[in-house]
Amino acid sequence: MEKAELVQHWLDSAAQDLTVAESLFEKKHYDWCLFVAHLVIEKTLKAMWIRAHHPEMHPRIHNLAKLAEAIPLSLSPEQMSFLLDANQFYLKGRYPEEKSEFYKICTPEFTQENFNAIKDFHQWLLMQF
């Protein structure tokens, strides 16, 4: 794939994941909503990385803060803190021994607050293109 096609592929995948996360929230699958929402940010950051570093292979990591640093993306301390906090949604949603605890903290209020923050950050990232 050409660079522009590859970037668009990642952005389209992120947009599709955002739709899935919205559906999961509506169905009250709050833990999965945040897990997939993490992927929205991850895929958007990888699109930005590809735009900056193509034809090198994108980092095969899921740590949002490390991805942002690798781009490099200029973030405020608050934004970096947000990415560090959002990392928990990937890890805790993935491993069974942590999943039950994660499920308990994913109340409707907790999920709505964090999902809104992810959507806001996603929009900010898109404006950086």
Coordinates of N, CA and C in Angstrom, one line a residue:
M1 N 0.8 -1.2 0.0 CA 0.0 0.0 0.0 C 0.9 1.2 0.0
E2 N 0.4 2.3 -0.7 CA 1.1 3.5 -0.6 C 0.8 4.2 0.7
K3 N 1.7 5.1 1.1 CA 1.6 5.8 2.4 C 0.2 6.4 2.7
A4 N -0.3 7.1 1.7 CA -1.7 7.7 2.0 C -2.7 6.7 2.2
E5 N -2.7 5.6 1.4 CA -3.6 4.5 1.5 C -3.5 3.8 2.9
L6 N -2.3 3.6 3.3 CA -2.1 3.0 4.6 C -2.6 3.9 5.8
V7 N -2.3 5.1 5.7 CA -2.8 6.1 6.7 C -4.3 6.0 6.7
Q8 N -4.9 6.1 5.6 CA -6.4 6.1 5.5 C -7.0 4.8 6.0
H9 N -6.3 3.7 5.7 CA -6.7 2.3 6.2 C -6.8 2.3 7.7
W10 N -5.8 2.9 8.4 CA -5.8 2.9 9.9 C -6.9 3.9 10.4
L11 N -7.1 5.0 9.7 CA -8.1 6.0 10.2 C -9.5 5.4 10.0
D12 N -9.7 4.7 8.9 CA -11.0 4.0 8.6 C -11.3 2.9 9.7
S13 N -10.2 2.2 10.0 CA -10.4 1.1 11.0 C -10.7 1.7 12.4
A14 N -10.1 2.9 12.7 CA -10.4 3.5 14.0 C -11.8 4.0 14.0
A15 N -12.3 4.6 12.9 CA -13.6 5.1 12.8 C -14.6 3.9 13.0
Q16 N -14.3 2.8 12.4 CA -15.2 1.6 12.5 C -15.2 1.1 14.0
D17 N -14.1 1.2 14.6 CA -14.0 0.8 16.0 C -14.8 1.7 16.9
L18 N -14.8 3.0 16.6 CA -15.6 4.0 17.3 C -17.1 3.6 17.2
T19 N -17.5 3.3 16.1 CA -18.9 2.9 15.9 C -19.2 1.6 16.8
V20 N -18.3 0.7 16.8 CA -18.5 -0.5 17.6 C -18.5 -0.2 19.1
A21 N -17.6 0.7 19.5 CA -17.6 1.1 20.9 C -18.9 1.8 21.3
E22 N -19.4 2.6 20.4 CA -20.7 3.3 20.7 C -21.8 2.2 20.9
S23 N -21.8 1.2 20.0 CA -22.8 0.1 20.1 C -22.6 -0.6 21.4
L24 N -21.4 -0.9 21.8 CA -21.1 -1.6 23.1 C -21.6 -0.8 24.3
F25 N -21.4 0.5 24.2 CA -21.9 1.3 25.3 C -23.4 1.3 25.4
E26 N -24.1 1.4 24.2 CA -25.6 1.3 24.2 C -26.1 0.0 24.7
K27 N -25.3 -1.1 24.5 CA -25.7 -2.4 25.0 C -25.3 -2.7 26.4
K28 N -24.7 -1.7 27.0 CA -24.2 -1.8 28.4 C -23.0 -2.8 28.6
H29 N -22.3 -3.0 27.6 CA -21.0 -3.7 27.7 C -19.9 -2.7 27.9
Y30 N -19.9 -2.2 29.1 CA -19.0 -1.1 29.4 C -17.5 -1.4 29.4
D31 N -17.1 -2.5 29.9 CA -15.7 -2.9 29.8 C -15.2 -3.0 28.4
W32 N -16.0 -3.7 27.6 CA -15.7 -3.9 26.2 C -15.7 -2.5 25.4
C33 N -16.6 -1.6 25.8 CA -16.7 -0.3 25.2 C -15.3 0.4 25.3
L34 N -14.8 0.4 26.6 CA -13.5 1.1 26.8 C -12.3 0.3 26.2
F35 N -12.4 -1.0 26.1 CA -11.3 -1.8 25.5 C -11.3 -1.4 24.0
V36 N -12.4 -1.3 23.3 CA -12.4 -1.0 21.9 C -12.1 0.5 21.7
A37 N -12.5 1.3 22.6 CA -12.2 2.8 22.5 C -10.7 3.0 22.6
H38 N -10.0 2.2 23.4 CA -8.6 2.3 23.4 C -8.0 2.1 22.0
L39 N -8.6 1.1 21.3 CA -8.1 0.8 19.9 C -8.3 2.0 19.0
V40 N -9.4 2.8 19.2 CA -9.6 3.9 18.4 C -8.4 4.9 18.5
I41 N -8.0 5.1 19.7 CA -6.8 6.0 19.9 C -5.6 5.4 19.3
E42 N -5.4 4.1 19.7 CA -4.2 3.4 19.2 C -4.1 3.4 17.7
K43 N -5.1 3.1 17.0 CA -5.1 3.1 15.5 C -4.9 4.5 14.9
T44 N -5.5 5.5 15.5 CA -5.3 6.9 15.1 C -3.8 7.3 15.3
L45 N -3.3 7.0 16.4 CA -1.8 7.3 16.6 C -1.0 6.5 15.6
K46 N -1.3 5.3 15.3 CA -0.5 4.5 14.4 C -0.6 5.1 13.0
A47 N -1.8 5.7 12.6 CA -1.9 6.4 11.3 C -1.0 7.6 11.3
M48 N -0.9 8.3 12.4 CA 0.0 9.5 12.5 C 1.4 9.0 12.4
W49 N 1.7 7.9 13.1 CA 3.1 7.4 13.0 C 3.5 7.1 11.6
I50 N 2.6 6.4 10.9 CA 2.9 6.0 9.5 C 3.1 7.3 8.7
R51 N 2.2 8.3 8.9 CA 2.4 9.5 8.1 C 3.8 10.1 8.3
A52 N 4.3 10.0 9.5 CA 5.6 10.6 9.9 C 6.8 9.8 9.5
H53 N 6.6 8.4 9.5 CA 7.8 7.6 9.4 C 7.7 6.5 8.3
H54 N 6.7 6.5 7.5 CA 6.6 5.6 6.4 C 7.9 5.7 5.5
P55 N 8.5 4.6 5.0 CA 8.0 3.3 4.9 C 8.4 2.3 6.0
E56 N 8.9 2.9 7.1 CA 9.3 2.0 8.2 C 8.0 1.3 8.8
M57 N 8.2 0.2 9.4 CA 7.0 -0.6 10.0 C 6.6 0.1 11.3
H58 N 5.3 0.3 11.4 CA 4.8 1.0 12.7 C 5.2 0.1 13.9
P59 N 5.3 0.8 15.0 CA 5.6 0.0 16.3 C 4.4 -1.0 16.6
R60 N 4.8 -2.2 16.9 CA 3.8 -3.1 17.3 C 3.6 -3.1 18.8
I61 N 3.1 -2.0 19.3 CA 2.9 -1.8 20.7 C 1.5 -1.3 20.9
H62 N 1.0 -1.3 22.1 CA -0.3 -0.9 22.4 C -0.3 0.3 23.5
N63 N 0.9 0.6 23.9 CA 1.0 1.7 24.9 C 0.8 3.0 24.2
L64 N -0.3 3.7 24.5 CA -0.6 5.0 23.8 C 0.4 6.1 24.1
A65 N 0.9 6.2 25.3 CA 1.9 7.2 25.6 C 3.2 7.0 24.7
K66 N 3.6 5.7 24.7 CA 4.8 5.4 23.9 C 4.6 5.7 22.4
L67 N 3.4 5.4 21.9 CA 3.1 5.6 20.5 C 3.2 7.1 20.2
A68 N 2.6 7.9 21.1 CA 2.6 9.4 20.9 C 4.0 9.9 21.0
E69 N 4.9 9.4 21.8 CA 6.3 9.8 21.9 C 7.0 9.4 20.6
A70 N 6.7 8.3 20.1 CA 7.4 7.8 18.9 C 7.1 8.6 17.6
I71 N 6.0 9.3 17.6 CA 5.5 10.0 16.4 C 6.5 11.1 16.0
P72 N 7.0 12.0 16.7 CA 6.6 12.5 18.0 C 5.4 13.4 17.9
L73 N 4.6 13.4 19.0 CA 3.4 14.2 19.0 C 3.6 15.1 20.2
S74 N 3.4 16.4 20.1 CA 3.5 17.4 21.1 C 2.2 17.4 22.0
L75 N 2.3 16.9 23.2 CA 1.2 16.7 24.1 C 1.4 17.5 25.4
S76 N 0.3 18.0 25.9 CA 0.4 18.7 27.2 C 0.6 17.6 28.3
P77 N 1.0 18.0 29.5 CA 1.1 17.0 30.6 C -0.2 16.3 30.8
E78 N -1.3 17.1 30.7 CA -2.7 16.5 30.9 C -3.0 15.4 29.9
Q79 N -2.6 15.7 28.6 CA -2.9 14.8 27.6 C -2.1 13.5 27.8
M80 N -0.8 13.7 28.1 CA 0.0 12.5 28.4 C -0.5 11.7 29.5
S81 N -0.9 12.3 30.6 CA -1.5 11.6 31.7 C -2.8 10.9 31.3
F82 N -3.6 11.5 30.4 CA -4.8 10.8 29.9 C -4.4 9.5 29.2
L83 N -3.4 9.6 28.3 CA -3.0 8.4 27.6 C -2.5 7.3 28.5
L84 N -1.7 7.7 29.5 CA -1.2 6.7 30.5 C -2.4 6.1 31.2
D85 N -3.4 6.9 31.6 CA -4.6 6.3 32.2 C -5.4 5.4 31.3
A86 N -5.5 5.8 30.0 CA -6.3 5.0 29.1 C -5.6 3.7 28.7
N87 N -4.3 3.6 29.0 CA -3.7 2.3 28.7 C -4.3 1.1 29.5
Q88 N -4.9 1.4 30.7 CA -5.5 0.4 31.5 C -6.6 -0.3 30.8
F89 N -7.3 0.4 29.9 CA -8.5 -0.1 29.2 C -8.1 -1.3 28.3
Y90 N -6.9 -1.2 27.7 CA -6.4 -2.3 26.9 C -6.0 -3.5 27.7
L91 N -5.1 -3.2 28.7 CA -4.6 -4.3 29.5 C -5.6 -5.0 30.3
K92 N -6.4 -4.2 31.0 CA -7.4 -4.9 31.9 C -8.5 -5.5 31.2
G93 N -8.8 -5.1 30.0 CA -9.8 -5.7 29.2 C -9.4 -7.0 28.5
R94 N -8.1 -7.2 28.5 CA -7.5 -8.3 27.8 C -7.2 -9.6 28.6
Y95 N -6.8 -9.4 29.8 CA -6.3 -10.5 30.6 C -7.4 -10.9 31.6
P96 N -7.8 -12.2 31.6 CA -8.9 -12.7 32.5 C -8.7 -12.4 34.0
E97 N -7.4 -12.5 34.5 CA -7.2 -12.3 35.9 C -7.5 -10.8 36.3
E98 N -7.4 -9.9 35.3 CA -7.7 -8.5 35.6 C -9.1 -8.1 35.2
K99 N -9.7 -8.9 34.3 CA -10.9 -8.5 33.6 C -12.1 -8.4 34.6
S100 N -12.2 -9.3 35.6 CA -13.3 -9.2 36.5 C -13.3 -7.9 37.4
E101 N -12.1 -7.5 37.8 CA -11.9 -6.3 38.5 C -12.2 -5.1 37.7
F102 N -11.8 -5.1 36.4 CA -12.0 -4.0 35.5 C -13.6 -3.9 35.2
Y103 N -14.2 -5.0 35.1 CA -15.7 -5.1 34.9 C -16.4 -4.3 36.0
K104 N -15.9 -4.5 37.2 CA -16.5 -3.9 38.4 C -16.4 -2.4 38.4
I105 N -15.3 -1.9 37.9 CA -15.1 -0.4 37.9 C -15.8 0.3 36.8
C106 N -16.2 -0.5 35.8 CA -16.8 0.1 34.5 C -18.3 0.3 34.7
T107 N -18.6 1.2 35.7 CA -20.0 1.6 35.9 C -20.4 2.4 34.7
P108 N -21.7 2.7 34.5 CA -22.1 3.5 33.4 C -21.5 4.9 33.5
E109 N -21.4 5.5 34.7 CA -20.8 6.8 34.9 C -19.3 6.8 34.5
F110 N -18.6 5.8 35.1 CA -17.1 5.8 34.8 C -16.9 5.6 33.3
T111 N -17.7 4.7 32.7 CA -17.5 4.5 31.3 C -17.9 5.7 30.4
Q112 N -19.0 6.3 30.8 CA -19.4 7.5 30.0 C -18.3 8.6 30.1
E113 N -17.8 8.9 31.3 CA -16.8 9.9 31.5 C -15.5 9.6 30.6
N114 N -15.1 8.3 30.7 CA -13.9 8.0 30.0 C -14.1 7.8 28.5
F115 N -15.2 7.3 28.1 CA -15.5 7.2 26.7 C -15.6 8.6 26.0
N116 N -16.2 9.6 26.8 CA -16.3 10.9 26.2 C -14.9 11.5 26.1
A117 N -14.1 11.3 27.1 CA -12.7 11.8 27.0 C -11.9 11.2 25.8
I118 N -12.1 9.9 25.6 CA -11.5 9.2 24.4 C -12.0 9.8 23.1
K119 N -13.3 10.1 23.0 CA -13.9 10.6 21.8 C -13.3 12.1 21.6
D120 N -13.3 12.8 22.7 CA -12.7 14.2 22.6 C -11.2 14.2 22.1
F121 N -10.5 13.3 22.7 CA -9.0 13.2 22.3 C -8.9 12.7 20.9
H122 N -9.8 11.8 20.5 CA -9.7 11.3 19.1 C -10.0 12.4 18.1
Q123 N -11.0 13.3 18.4 CA -11.2 14.4 17.6 C -10.0 15.4 17.5
W124 N -9.4 15.6 18.7 CA -8.2 16.4 18.7 C -7.1 15.8 17.8
L125 N -6.9 14.5 17.9 CA -5.9 13.9 17.1 C -6.2 14.1 15.6
L126 N -7.5 13.9 15.2 CA -7.8 14.1 13.8 C -7.6 15.5 13.3
M127 N -7.7 16.5 14.2 CA -7.4 17.9 13.9 C -6.0 18.1 13.7
Q128 N -5.1 17.2 14.2 CA -3.7 17.4 14.0 C -3.2 16.9 12.6
F129 N -4.1 16.3 11.9 CA -3.8 15.8 10.5 C -3.8 17.1 9.6

